[in-house]
PDB file of C-alpha atoms in Angstrom:
ATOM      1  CA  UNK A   1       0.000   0.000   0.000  1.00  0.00           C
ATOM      2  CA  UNK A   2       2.049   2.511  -1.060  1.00  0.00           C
ATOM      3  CA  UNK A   3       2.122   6.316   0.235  1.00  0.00           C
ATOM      4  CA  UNK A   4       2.798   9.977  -1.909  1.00  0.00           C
ATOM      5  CA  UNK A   5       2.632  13.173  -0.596  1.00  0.00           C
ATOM      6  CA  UNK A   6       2.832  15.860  -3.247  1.00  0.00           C
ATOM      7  CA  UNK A   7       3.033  19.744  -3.149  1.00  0.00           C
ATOM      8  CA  UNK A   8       1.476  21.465  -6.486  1.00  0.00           C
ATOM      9  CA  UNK A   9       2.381  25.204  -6.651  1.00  0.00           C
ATOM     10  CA  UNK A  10       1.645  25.963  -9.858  1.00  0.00           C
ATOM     11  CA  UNK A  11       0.732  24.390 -12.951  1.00  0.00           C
ATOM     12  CA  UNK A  12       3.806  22.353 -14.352  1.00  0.00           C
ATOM     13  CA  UNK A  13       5.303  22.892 -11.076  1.00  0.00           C
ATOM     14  CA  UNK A  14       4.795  20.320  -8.129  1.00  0.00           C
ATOM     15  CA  UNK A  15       7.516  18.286  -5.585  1.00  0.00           C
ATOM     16  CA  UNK A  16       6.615  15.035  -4.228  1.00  0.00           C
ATOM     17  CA  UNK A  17       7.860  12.005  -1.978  1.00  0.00           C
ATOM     18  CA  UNK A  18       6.605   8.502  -3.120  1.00  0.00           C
ATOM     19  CA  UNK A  19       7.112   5.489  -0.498  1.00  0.00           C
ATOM     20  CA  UNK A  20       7.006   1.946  -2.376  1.00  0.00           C
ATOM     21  CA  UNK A  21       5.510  -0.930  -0.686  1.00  0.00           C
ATOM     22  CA  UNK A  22       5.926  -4.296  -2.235  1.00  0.00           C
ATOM     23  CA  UNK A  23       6.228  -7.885  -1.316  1.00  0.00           C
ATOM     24  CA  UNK A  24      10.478  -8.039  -0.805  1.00  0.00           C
ATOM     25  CA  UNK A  25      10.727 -11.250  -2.836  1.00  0.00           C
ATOM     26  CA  UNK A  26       9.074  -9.342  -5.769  1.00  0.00           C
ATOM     27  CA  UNK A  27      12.515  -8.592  -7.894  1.00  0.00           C
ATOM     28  CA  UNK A  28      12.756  -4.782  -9.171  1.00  0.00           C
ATOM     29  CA  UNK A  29      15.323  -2.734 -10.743  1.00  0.00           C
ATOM     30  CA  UNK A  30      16.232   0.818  -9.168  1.00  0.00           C
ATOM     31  CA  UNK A  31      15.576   4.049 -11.233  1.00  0.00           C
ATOM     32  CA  UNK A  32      16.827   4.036 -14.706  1.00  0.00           C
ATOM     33  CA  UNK A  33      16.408   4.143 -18.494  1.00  0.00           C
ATOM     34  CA  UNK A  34      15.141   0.359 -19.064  1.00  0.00           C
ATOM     35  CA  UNK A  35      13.167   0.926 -21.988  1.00  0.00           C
ATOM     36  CA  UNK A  36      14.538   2.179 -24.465  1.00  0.00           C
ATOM     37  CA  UNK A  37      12.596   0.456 -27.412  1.00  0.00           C
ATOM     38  CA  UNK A  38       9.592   0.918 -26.333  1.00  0.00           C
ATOM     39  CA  UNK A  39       9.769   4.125 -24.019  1.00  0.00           C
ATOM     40  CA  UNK A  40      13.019   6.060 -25.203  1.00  0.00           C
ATOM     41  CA  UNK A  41      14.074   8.940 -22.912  1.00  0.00           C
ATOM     42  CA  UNK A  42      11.771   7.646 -19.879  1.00  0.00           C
ATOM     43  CA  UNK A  43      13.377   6.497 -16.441  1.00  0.00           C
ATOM     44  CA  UNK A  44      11.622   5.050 -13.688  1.00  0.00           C
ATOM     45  CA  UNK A  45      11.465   2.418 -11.613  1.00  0.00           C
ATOM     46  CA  UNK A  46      11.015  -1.114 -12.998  1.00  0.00           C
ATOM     47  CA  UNK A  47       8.979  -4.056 -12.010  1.00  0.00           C
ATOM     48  CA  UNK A  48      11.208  -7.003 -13.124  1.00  0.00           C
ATOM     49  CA  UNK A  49       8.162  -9.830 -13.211  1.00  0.00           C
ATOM     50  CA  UNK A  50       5.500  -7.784 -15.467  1.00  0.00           C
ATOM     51  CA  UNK A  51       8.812  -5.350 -17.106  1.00  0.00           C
ATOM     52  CA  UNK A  52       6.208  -2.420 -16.143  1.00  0.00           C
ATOM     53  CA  UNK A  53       6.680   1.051 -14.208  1.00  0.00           C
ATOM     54  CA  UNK A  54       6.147   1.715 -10.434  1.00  0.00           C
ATOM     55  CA  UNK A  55       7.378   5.462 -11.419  1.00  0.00           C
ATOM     56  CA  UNK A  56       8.063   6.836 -14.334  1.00  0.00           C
ATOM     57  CA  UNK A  57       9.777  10.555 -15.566  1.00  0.00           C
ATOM     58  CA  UNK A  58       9.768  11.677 -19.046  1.00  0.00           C
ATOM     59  CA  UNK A  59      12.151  14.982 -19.140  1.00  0.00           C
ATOM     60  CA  UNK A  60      11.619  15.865 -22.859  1.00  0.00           C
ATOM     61  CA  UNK A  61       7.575  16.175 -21.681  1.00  0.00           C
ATOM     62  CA  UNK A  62       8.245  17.202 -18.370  1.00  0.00           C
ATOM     63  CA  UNK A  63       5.858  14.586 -17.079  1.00  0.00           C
ATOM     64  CA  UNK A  64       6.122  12.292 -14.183  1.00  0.00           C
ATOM     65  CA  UNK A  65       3.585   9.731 -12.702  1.00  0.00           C
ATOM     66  CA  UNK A  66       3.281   7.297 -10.194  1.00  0.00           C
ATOM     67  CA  UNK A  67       1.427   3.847 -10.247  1.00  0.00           C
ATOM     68  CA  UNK A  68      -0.780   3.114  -6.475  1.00  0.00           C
ATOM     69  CA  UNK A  69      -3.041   0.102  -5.883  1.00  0.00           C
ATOM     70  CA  UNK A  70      -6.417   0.501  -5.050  1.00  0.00           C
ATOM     71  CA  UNK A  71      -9.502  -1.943  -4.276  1.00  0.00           C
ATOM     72  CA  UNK A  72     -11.482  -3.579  -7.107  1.00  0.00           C
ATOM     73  CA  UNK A  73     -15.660  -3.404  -6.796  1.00  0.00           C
ATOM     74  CA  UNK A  74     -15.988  -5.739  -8.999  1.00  0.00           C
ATOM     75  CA  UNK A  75     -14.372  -9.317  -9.694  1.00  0.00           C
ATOM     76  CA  UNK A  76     -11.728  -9.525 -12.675  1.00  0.00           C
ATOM     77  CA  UNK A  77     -10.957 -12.945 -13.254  1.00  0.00           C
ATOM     78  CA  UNK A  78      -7.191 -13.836 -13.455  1.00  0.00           C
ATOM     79  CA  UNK A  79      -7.273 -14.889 -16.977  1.00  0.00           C
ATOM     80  CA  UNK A  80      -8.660 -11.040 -18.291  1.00  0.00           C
ATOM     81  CA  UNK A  81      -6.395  -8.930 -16.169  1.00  0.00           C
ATOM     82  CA  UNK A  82      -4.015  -7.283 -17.951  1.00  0.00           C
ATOM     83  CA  UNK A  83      -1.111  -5.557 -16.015  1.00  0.00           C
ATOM     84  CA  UNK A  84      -1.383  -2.374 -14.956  1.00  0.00           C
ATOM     85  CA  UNK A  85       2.901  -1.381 -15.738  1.00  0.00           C
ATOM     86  CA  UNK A  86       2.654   0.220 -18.516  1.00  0.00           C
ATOM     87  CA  UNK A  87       0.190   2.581 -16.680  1.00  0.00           C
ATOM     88  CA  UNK A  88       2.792   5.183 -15.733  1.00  0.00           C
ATOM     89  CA  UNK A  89       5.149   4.268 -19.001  1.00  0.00           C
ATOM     90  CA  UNK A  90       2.256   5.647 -21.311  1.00  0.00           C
ATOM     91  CA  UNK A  91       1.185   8.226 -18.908  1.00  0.00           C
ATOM     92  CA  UNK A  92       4.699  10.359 -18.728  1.00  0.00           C
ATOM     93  CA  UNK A  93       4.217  10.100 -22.859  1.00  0.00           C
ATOM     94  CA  UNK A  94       0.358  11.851 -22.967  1.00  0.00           C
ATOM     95  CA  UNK A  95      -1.337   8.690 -23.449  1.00  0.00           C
ATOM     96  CA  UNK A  96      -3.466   8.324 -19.785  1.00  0.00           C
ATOM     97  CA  UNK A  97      -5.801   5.387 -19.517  1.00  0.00           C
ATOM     98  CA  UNK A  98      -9.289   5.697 -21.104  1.00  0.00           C
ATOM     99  CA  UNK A  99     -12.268   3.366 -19.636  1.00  0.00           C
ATOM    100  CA  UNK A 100     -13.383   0.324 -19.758  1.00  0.00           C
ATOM    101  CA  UNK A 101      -9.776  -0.607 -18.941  1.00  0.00           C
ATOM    102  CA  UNK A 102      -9.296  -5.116 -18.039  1.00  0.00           C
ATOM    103  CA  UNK A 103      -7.156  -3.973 -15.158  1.00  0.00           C
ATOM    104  CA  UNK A 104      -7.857  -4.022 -11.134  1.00  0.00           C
ATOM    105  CA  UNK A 105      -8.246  -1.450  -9.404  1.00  0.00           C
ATOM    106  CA  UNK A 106      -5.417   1.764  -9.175  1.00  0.00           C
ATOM    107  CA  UNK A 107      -4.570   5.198  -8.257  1.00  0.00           C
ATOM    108  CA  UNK A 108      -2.370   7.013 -10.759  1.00  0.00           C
ATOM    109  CA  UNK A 109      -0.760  10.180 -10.227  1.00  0.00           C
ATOM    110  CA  UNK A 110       0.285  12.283 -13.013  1.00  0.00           C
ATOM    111  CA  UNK A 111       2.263  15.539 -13.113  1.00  0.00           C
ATOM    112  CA  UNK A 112       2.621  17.298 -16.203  1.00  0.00           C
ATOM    113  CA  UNK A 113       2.698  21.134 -17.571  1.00  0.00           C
ATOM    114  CA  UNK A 114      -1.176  21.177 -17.753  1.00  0.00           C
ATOM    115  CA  UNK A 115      -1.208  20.387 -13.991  1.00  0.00           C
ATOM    116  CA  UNK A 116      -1.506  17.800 -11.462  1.00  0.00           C
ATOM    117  CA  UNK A 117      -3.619  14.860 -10.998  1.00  0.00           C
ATOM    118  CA  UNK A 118      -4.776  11.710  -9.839  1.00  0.00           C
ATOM    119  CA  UNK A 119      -6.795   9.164 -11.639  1.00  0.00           C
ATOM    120  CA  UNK A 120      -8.858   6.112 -10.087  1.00  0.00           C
ATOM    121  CA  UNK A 121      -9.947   3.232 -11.585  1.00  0.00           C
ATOM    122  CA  UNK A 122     -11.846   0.881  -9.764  1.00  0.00           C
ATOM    123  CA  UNK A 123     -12.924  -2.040 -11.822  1.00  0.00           C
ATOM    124  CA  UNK A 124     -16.375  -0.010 -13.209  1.00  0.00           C
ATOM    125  CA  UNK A 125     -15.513   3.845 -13.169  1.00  0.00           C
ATOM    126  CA  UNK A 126     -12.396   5.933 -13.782  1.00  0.00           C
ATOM    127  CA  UNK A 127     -12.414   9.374 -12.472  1.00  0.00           C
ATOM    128  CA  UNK A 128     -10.264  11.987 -12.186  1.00  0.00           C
ATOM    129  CA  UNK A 129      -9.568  14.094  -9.223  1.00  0.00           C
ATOM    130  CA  UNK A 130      -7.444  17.425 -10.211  1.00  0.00           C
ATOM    131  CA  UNK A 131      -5.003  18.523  -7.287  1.00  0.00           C
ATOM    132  CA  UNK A 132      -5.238  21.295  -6.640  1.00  0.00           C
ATOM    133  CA  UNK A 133      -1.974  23.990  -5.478  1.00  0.00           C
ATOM    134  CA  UNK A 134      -0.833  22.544  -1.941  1.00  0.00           C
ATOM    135  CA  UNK A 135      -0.270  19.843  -0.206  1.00  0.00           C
ATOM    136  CA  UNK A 136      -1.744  16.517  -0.516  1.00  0.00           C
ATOM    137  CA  UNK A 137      -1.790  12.734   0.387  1.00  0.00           C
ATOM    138  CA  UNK A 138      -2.844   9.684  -1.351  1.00  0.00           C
ATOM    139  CA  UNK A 139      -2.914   5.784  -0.856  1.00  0.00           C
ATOM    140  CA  UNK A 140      -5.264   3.471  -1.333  1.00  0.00           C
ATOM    141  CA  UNK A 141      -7.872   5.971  -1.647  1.00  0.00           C
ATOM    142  CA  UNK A 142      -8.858   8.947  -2.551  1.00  0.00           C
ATOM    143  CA  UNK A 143      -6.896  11.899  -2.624  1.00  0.00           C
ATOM    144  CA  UNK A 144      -6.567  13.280   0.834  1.00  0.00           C
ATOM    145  CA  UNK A 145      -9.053  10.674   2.479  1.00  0.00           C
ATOM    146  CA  UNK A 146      -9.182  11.314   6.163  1.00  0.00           C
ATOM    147  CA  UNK A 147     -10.311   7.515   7.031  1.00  0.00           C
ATOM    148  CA  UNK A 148      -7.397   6.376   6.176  1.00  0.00           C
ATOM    149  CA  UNK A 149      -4.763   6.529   9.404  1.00  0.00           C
ATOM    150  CA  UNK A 150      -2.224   7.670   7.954  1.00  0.00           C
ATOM    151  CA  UNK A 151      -3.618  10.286   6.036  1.00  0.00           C
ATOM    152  CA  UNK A 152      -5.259  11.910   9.084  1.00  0.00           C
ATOM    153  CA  UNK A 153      -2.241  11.504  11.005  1.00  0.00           C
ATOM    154  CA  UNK A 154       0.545  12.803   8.541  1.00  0.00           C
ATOM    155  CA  UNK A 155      -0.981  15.114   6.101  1.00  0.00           C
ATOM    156  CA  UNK A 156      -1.760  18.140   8.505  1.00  0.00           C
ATOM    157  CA  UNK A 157       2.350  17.668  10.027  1.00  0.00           C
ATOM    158  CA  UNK A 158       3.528  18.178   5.762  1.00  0.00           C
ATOM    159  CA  UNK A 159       1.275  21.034   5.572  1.00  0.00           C
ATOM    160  CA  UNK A 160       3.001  22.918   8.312  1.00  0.00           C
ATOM    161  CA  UNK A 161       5.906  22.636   7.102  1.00  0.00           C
ATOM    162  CA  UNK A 162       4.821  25.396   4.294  1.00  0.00           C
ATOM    163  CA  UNK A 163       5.059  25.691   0.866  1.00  0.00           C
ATOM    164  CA  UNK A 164       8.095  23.373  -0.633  1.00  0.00           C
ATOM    165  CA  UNK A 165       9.398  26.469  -2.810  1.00  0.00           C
ATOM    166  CA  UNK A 166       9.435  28.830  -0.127  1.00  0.00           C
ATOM    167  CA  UNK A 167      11.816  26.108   1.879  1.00  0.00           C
ATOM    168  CA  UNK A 168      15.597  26.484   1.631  1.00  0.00           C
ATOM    169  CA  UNK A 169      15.950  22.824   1.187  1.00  0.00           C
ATOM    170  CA  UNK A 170      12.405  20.900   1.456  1.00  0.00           C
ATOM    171  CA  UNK A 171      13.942  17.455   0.703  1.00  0.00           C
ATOM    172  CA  UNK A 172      15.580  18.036   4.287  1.00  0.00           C
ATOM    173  CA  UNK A 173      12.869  18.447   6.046  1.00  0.00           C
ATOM    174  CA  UNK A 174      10.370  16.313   4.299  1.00  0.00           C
ATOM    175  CA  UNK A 175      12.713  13.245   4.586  1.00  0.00           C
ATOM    176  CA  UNK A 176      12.917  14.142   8.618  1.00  0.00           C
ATOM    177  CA  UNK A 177       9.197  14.257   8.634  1.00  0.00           C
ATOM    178  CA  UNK A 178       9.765  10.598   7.346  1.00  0.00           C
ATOM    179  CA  UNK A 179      11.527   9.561   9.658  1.00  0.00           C
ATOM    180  CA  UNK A 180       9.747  11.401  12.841  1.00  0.00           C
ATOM    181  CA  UNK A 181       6.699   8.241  11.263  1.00  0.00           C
ATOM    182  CA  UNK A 182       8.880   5.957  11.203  1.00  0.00           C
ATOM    183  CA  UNK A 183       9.441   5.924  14.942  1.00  0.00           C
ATOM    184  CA  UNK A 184       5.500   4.487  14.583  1.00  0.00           C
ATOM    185  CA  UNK A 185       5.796   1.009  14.603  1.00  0.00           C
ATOM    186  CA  UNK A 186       5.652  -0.762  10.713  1.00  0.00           C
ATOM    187  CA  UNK A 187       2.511  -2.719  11.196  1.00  0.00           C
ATOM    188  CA  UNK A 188       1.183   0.608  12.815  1.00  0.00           C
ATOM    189  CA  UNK A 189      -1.573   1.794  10.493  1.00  0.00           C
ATOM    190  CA  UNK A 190      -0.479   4.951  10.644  1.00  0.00           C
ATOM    191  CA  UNK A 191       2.596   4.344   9.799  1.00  0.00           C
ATOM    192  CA  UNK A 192       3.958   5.282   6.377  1.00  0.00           C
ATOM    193  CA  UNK A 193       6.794   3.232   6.575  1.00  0.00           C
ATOM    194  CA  UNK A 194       4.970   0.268   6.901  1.00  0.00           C
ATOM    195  CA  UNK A 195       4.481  -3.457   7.156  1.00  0.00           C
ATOM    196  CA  UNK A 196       1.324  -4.568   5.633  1.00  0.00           C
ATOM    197  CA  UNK A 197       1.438  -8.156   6.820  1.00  0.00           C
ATOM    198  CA  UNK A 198      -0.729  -7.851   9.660  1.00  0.00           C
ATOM    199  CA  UNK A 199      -3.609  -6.848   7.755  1.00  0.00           C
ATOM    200  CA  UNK A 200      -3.486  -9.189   5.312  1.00  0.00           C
ATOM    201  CA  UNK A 201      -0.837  -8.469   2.398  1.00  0.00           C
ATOM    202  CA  UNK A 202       2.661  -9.323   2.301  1.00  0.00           C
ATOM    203  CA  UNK A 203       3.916  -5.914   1.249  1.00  0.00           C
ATOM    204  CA  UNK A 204       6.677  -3.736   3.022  1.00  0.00           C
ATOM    205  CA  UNK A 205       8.081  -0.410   2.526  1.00  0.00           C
ATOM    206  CA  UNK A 206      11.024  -1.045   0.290  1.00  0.00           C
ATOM    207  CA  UNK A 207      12.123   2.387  -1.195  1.00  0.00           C
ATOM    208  CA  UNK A 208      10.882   5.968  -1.326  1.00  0.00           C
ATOM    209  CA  UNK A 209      11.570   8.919  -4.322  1.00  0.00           C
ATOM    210  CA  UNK A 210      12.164  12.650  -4.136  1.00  0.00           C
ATOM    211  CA  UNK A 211      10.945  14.218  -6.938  1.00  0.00           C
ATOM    212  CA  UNK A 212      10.636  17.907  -8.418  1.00  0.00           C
ATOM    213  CA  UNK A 213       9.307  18.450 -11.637  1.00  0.00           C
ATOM    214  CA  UNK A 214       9.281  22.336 -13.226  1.00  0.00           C
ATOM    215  CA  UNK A 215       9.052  23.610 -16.509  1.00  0.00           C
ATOM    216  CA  UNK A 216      13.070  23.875 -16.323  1.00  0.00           C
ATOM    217  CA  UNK A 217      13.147  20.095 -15.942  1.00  0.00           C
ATOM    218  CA  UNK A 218      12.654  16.656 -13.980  1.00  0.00           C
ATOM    219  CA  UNK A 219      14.907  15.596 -10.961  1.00  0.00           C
ATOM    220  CA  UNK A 220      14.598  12.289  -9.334  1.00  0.00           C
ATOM    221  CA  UNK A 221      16.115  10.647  -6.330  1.00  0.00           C
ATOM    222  CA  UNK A 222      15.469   6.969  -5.043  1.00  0.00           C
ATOM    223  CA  UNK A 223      16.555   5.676  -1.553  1.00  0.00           C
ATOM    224  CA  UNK A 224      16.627   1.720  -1.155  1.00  0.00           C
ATOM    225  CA  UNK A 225      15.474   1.306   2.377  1.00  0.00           C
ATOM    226  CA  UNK A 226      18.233  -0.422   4.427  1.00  0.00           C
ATOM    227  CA  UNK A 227      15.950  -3.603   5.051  1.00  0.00           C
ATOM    228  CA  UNK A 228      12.116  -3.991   4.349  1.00  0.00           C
ATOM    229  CA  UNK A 229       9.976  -1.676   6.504  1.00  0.00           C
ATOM    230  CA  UNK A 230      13.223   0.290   7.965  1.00  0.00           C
ATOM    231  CA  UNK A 231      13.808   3.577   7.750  1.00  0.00           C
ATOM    232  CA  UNK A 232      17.176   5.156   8.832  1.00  0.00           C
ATOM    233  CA  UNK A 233      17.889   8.945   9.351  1.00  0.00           C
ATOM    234  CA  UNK A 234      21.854   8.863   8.580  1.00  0.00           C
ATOM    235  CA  UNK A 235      21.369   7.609   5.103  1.00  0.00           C
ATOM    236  CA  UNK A 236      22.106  10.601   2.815  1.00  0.00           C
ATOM    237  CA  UNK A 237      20.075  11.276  -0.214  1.00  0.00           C
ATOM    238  CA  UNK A 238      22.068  10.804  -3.412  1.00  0.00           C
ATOM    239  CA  UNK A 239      22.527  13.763  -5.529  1.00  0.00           C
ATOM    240  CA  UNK A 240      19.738  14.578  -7.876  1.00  0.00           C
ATOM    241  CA  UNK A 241      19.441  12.693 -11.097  1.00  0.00           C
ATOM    242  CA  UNK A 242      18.219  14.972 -13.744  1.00  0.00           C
ATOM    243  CA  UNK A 243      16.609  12.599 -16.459  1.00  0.00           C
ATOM    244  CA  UNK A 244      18.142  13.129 -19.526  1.00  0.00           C
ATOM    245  CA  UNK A 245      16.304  12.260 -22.982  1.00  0.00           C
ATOM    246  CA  UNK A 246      19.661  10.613 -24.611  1.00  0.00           C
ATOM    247  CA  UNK A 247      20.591   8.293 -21.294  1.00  0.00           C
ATOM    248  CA  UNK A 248      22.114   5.369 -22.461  1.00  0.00           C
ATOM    249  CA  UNK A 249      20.600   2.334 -21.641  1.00  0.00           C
ATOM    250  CA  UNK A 250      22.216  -0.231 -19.586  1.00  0.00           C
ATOM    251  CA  UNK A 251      23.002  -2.799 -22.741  1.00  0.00           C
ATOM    252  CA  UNK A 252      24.884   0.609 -24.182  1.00  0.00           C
ATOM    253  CA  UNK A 253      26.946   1.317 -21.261  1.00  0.00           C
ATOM    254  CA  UNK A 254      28.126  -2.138 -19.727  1.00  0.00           C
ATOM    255  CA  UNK A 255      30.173  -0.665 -17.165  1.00  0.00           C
ATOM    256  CA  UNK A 256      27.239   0.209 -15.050  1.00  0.00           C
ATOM    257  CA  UNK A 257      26.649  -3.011 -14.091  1.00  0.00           C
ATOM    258  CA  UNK A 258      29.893  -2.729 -12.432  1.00  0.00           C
ATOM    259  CA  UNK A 259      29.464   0.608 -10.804  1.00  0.00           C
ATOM    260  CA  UNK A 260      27.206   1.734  -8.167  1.00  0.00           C
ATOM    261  CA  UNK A 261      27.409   5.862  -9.436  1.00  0.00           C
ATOM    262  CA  UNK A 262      26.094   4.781 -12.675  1.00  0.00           C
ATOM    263  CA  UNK A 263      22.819   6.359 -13.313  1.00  0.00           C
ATOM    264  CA  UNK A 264      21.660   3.147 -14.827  1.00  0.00           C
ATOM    265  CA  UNK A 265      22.112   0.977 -12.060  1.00  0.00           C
ATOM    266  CA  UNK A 266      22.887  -3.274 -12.171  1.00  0.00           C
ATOM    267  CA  UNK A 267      19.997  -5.099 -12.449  1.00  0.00           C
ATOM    268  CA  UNK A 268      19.588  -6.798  -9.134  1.00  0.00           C
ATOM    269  CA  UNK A 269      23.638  -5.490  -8.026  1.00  0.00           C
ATOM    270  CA  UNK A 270      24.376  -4.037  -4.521  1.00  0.00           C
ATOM    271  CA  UNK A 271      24.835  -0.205  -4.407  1.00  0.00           C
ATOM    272  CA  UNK A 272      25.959   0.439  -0.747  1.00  0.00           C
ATOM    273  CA  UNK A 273      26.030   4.048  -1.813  1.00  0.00           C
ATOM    274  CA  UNK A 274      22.780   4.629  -2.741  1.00  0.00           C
ATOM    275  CA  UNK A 275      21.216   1.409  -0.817  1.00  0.00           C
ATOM    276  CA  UNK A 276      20.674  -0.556  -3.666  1.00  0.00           C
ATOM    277  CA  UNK A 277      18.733  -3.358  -2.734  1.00  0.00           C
ATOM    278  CA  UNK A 278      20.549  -6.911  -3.212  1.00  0.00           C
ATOM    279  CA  UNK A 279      19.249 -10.322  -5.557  1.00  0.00           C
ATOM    280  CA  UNK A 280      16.393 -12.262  -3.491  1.00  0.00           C
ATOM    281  CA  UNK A 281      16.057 -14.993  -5.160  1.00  0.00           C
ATOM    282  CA  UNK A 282      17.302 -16.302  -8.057  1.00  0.00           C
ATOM    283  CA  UNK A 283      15.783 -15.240 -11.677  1.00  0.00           C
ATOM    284  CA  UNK A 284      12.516 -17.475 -12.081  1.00  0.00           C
ATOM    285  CA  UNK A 285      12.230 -18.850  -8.577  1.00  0.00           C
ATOM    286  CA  UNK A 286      11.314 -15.104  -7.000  1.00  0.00           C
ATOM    287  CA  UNK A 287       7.746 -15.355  -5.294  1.00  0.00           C
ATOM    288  CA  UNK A 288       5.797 -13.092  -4.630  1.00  0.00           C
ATOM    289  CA  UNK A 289       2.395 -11.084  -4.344  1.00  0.00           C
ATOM    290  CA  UNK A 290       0.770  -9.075  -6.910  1.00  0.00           C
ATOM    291  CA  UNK A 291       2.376  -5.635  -7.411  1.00  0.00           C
ATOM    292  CA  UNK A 292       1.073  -2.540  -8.990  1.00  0.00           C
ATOM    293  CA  UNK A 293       2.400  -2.933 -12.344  1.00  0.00           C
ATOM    294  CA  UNK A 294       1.684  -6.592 -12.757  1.00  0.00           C
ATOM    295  CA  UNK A 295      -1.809  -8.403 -13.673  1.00  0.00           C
ATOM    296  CA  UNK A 296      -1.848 -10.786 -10.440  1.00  0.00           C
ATOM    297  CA  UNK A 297      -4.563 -12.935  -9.551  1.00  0.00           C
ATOM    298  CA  UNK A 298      -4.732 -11.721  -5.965  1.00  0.00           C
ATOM    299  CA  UNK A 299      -7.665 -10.809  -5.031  1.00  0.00           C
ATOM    300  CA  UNK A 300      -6.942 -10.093  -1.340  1.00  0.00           C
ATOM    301  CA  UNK A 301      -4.121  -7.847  -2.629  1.00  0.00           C
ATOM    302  CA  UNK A 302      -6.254  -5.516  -4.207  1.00  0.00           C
ATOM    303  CA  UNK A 303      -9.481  -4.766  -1.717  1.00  0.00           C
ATOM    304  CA  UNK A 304      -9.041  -2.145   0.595  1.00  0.00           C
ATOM    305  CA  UNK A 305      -8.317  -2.058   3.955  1.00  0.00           C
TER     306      UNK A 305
END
């Protein structure tokens, strides 16, 4: 169940922090160009089961969006879903999702120079739910839902903190806002660093994003958590990775999957720098639950809770 918070100040303009949850033997690849054929120029991070996006960043569009689960009200079979990956892949290249759509059920957040917002799909109806300047929080939900905990008890703390562009450095004290919910215990459902065992999926906080996207450009930062559900104050954001249209792809440049500064990292390598997470399981004996960006057939992964 995965968390954003995003501050819109303007039209084109907006600064967010996306938290990842996903079941730890579910292999991924850390933020990079892997698509090159099919999605040149876009980076993002990349579901290695379904090959789909949890975030993706397209810097020649100046578009970013991020891929949430969110509860079905109606019963897909297995055999019709189609995965919901390439959600955020077509999104950050002007092509959003139009209804009926053979998917479960999701939230997707899009940022682009018209503006900000989130679409939901629920198995029957996709709407759309502009955000508006501010600051906002979405899960599973709706966009700023006050039933869910963590929501009620986190939103109001990121608004006080003001305005991102007013802030000499908002990444700073967004991140310590992380952290102050972290001291919340994981399985806490307030929580944003979280541990979603106890009620009833086997996802974990795994990663989170800093992200600023103006009509100057797209910066993106991703922070491997040191272990599932753990969140650690002293580990220092990497430098901003601007996302360049003419990145290389991995296959191109072979030395990045020997080093960790690479923008492209390894697939499935250890980056102690930048917390890379390590292999879980060898290639085609990784379990699993059912991610957003993958069809599944999971049905208690995708109601609410």
């Amino acid at each position: 169940m995965c968390t954003v918070v995003i501050d819109v100040e303007k039209a084109g303009s907006a600064r967010l922090l996306a938290v990842r949850d996903e079941d730890p033997l579910r292999a991924w690849d850390s933020l990079g160009p892997w698509w090159p054929e099919d999605h040149p120029g876009v980076i993002g991070i990349r579901d290695r089961r379904a090959g789909g996006a949890w975030l993706a960043a397209n810097p020649a569009e100046r578009r970013l969006a991020v891929l949430l689960n969110r509860a079905d009200v109606s019963d897909l079979p297995a055999a019709r879903a189609v995965s919901r990956g390439a959600l955020a892949l077509e999104s950050v290249q002007g092509r959003s999702p139009v209804a009926p759509l053979s998917m479960h059920g999701f939230n997707l957040l899009e940022v682009g120079p018209e503006g900000a917002r989130v679409l939901s799909w629920d198995g029957v109806e996709l709407r759309e739910t502009r955000i508006d300047p501010g600051t906002h929080m979405i899960a599973h939900d709706d966009l700023d839902d006050a039933t869910t905990p963590r929501i009620e008890a986190w939103l109001p703390e990121f608004r006080a903190l003001g305005p991102t562009a007013d802030s000499a450095d908002w990444t700073a004290e967004w991140t310590a806002l992380l952290a102050s919910s972290a001291e919340l215990p994981p399985e806490d459902d307030r929580a944003i660093i979280r541990d979603n065992r106890p009620h009833g999926y086997p996802t974990q906080s795994l990663l989170y994003c800093i992200a600023t996207v103006t009509p100057e450009g797209v910066e993106v930062r991703d922070v491997t958590l040191p272990s599932p559900r753990t969140f650690r104050s002293d580990t220092p954001l990497p430098a901003p990775t601007p996302v360049l249209p003419h990145s290389r792809t991995p296959a191109e440049t072979p030395a990045c999957r020997r080093r960790p500064s690479c923008v492209a990292p390894p697939s499935g390598g250890v980056d102690t720098q930048r917390g890379r997470r390590p292999d879980l399981a060898p290639k085609g004996k990784r379990g699993g639950g059912q991610a957003a960006g993958s069809a599944g057939s999971s049905t208690q992964e995708n109601r609410a809770r």
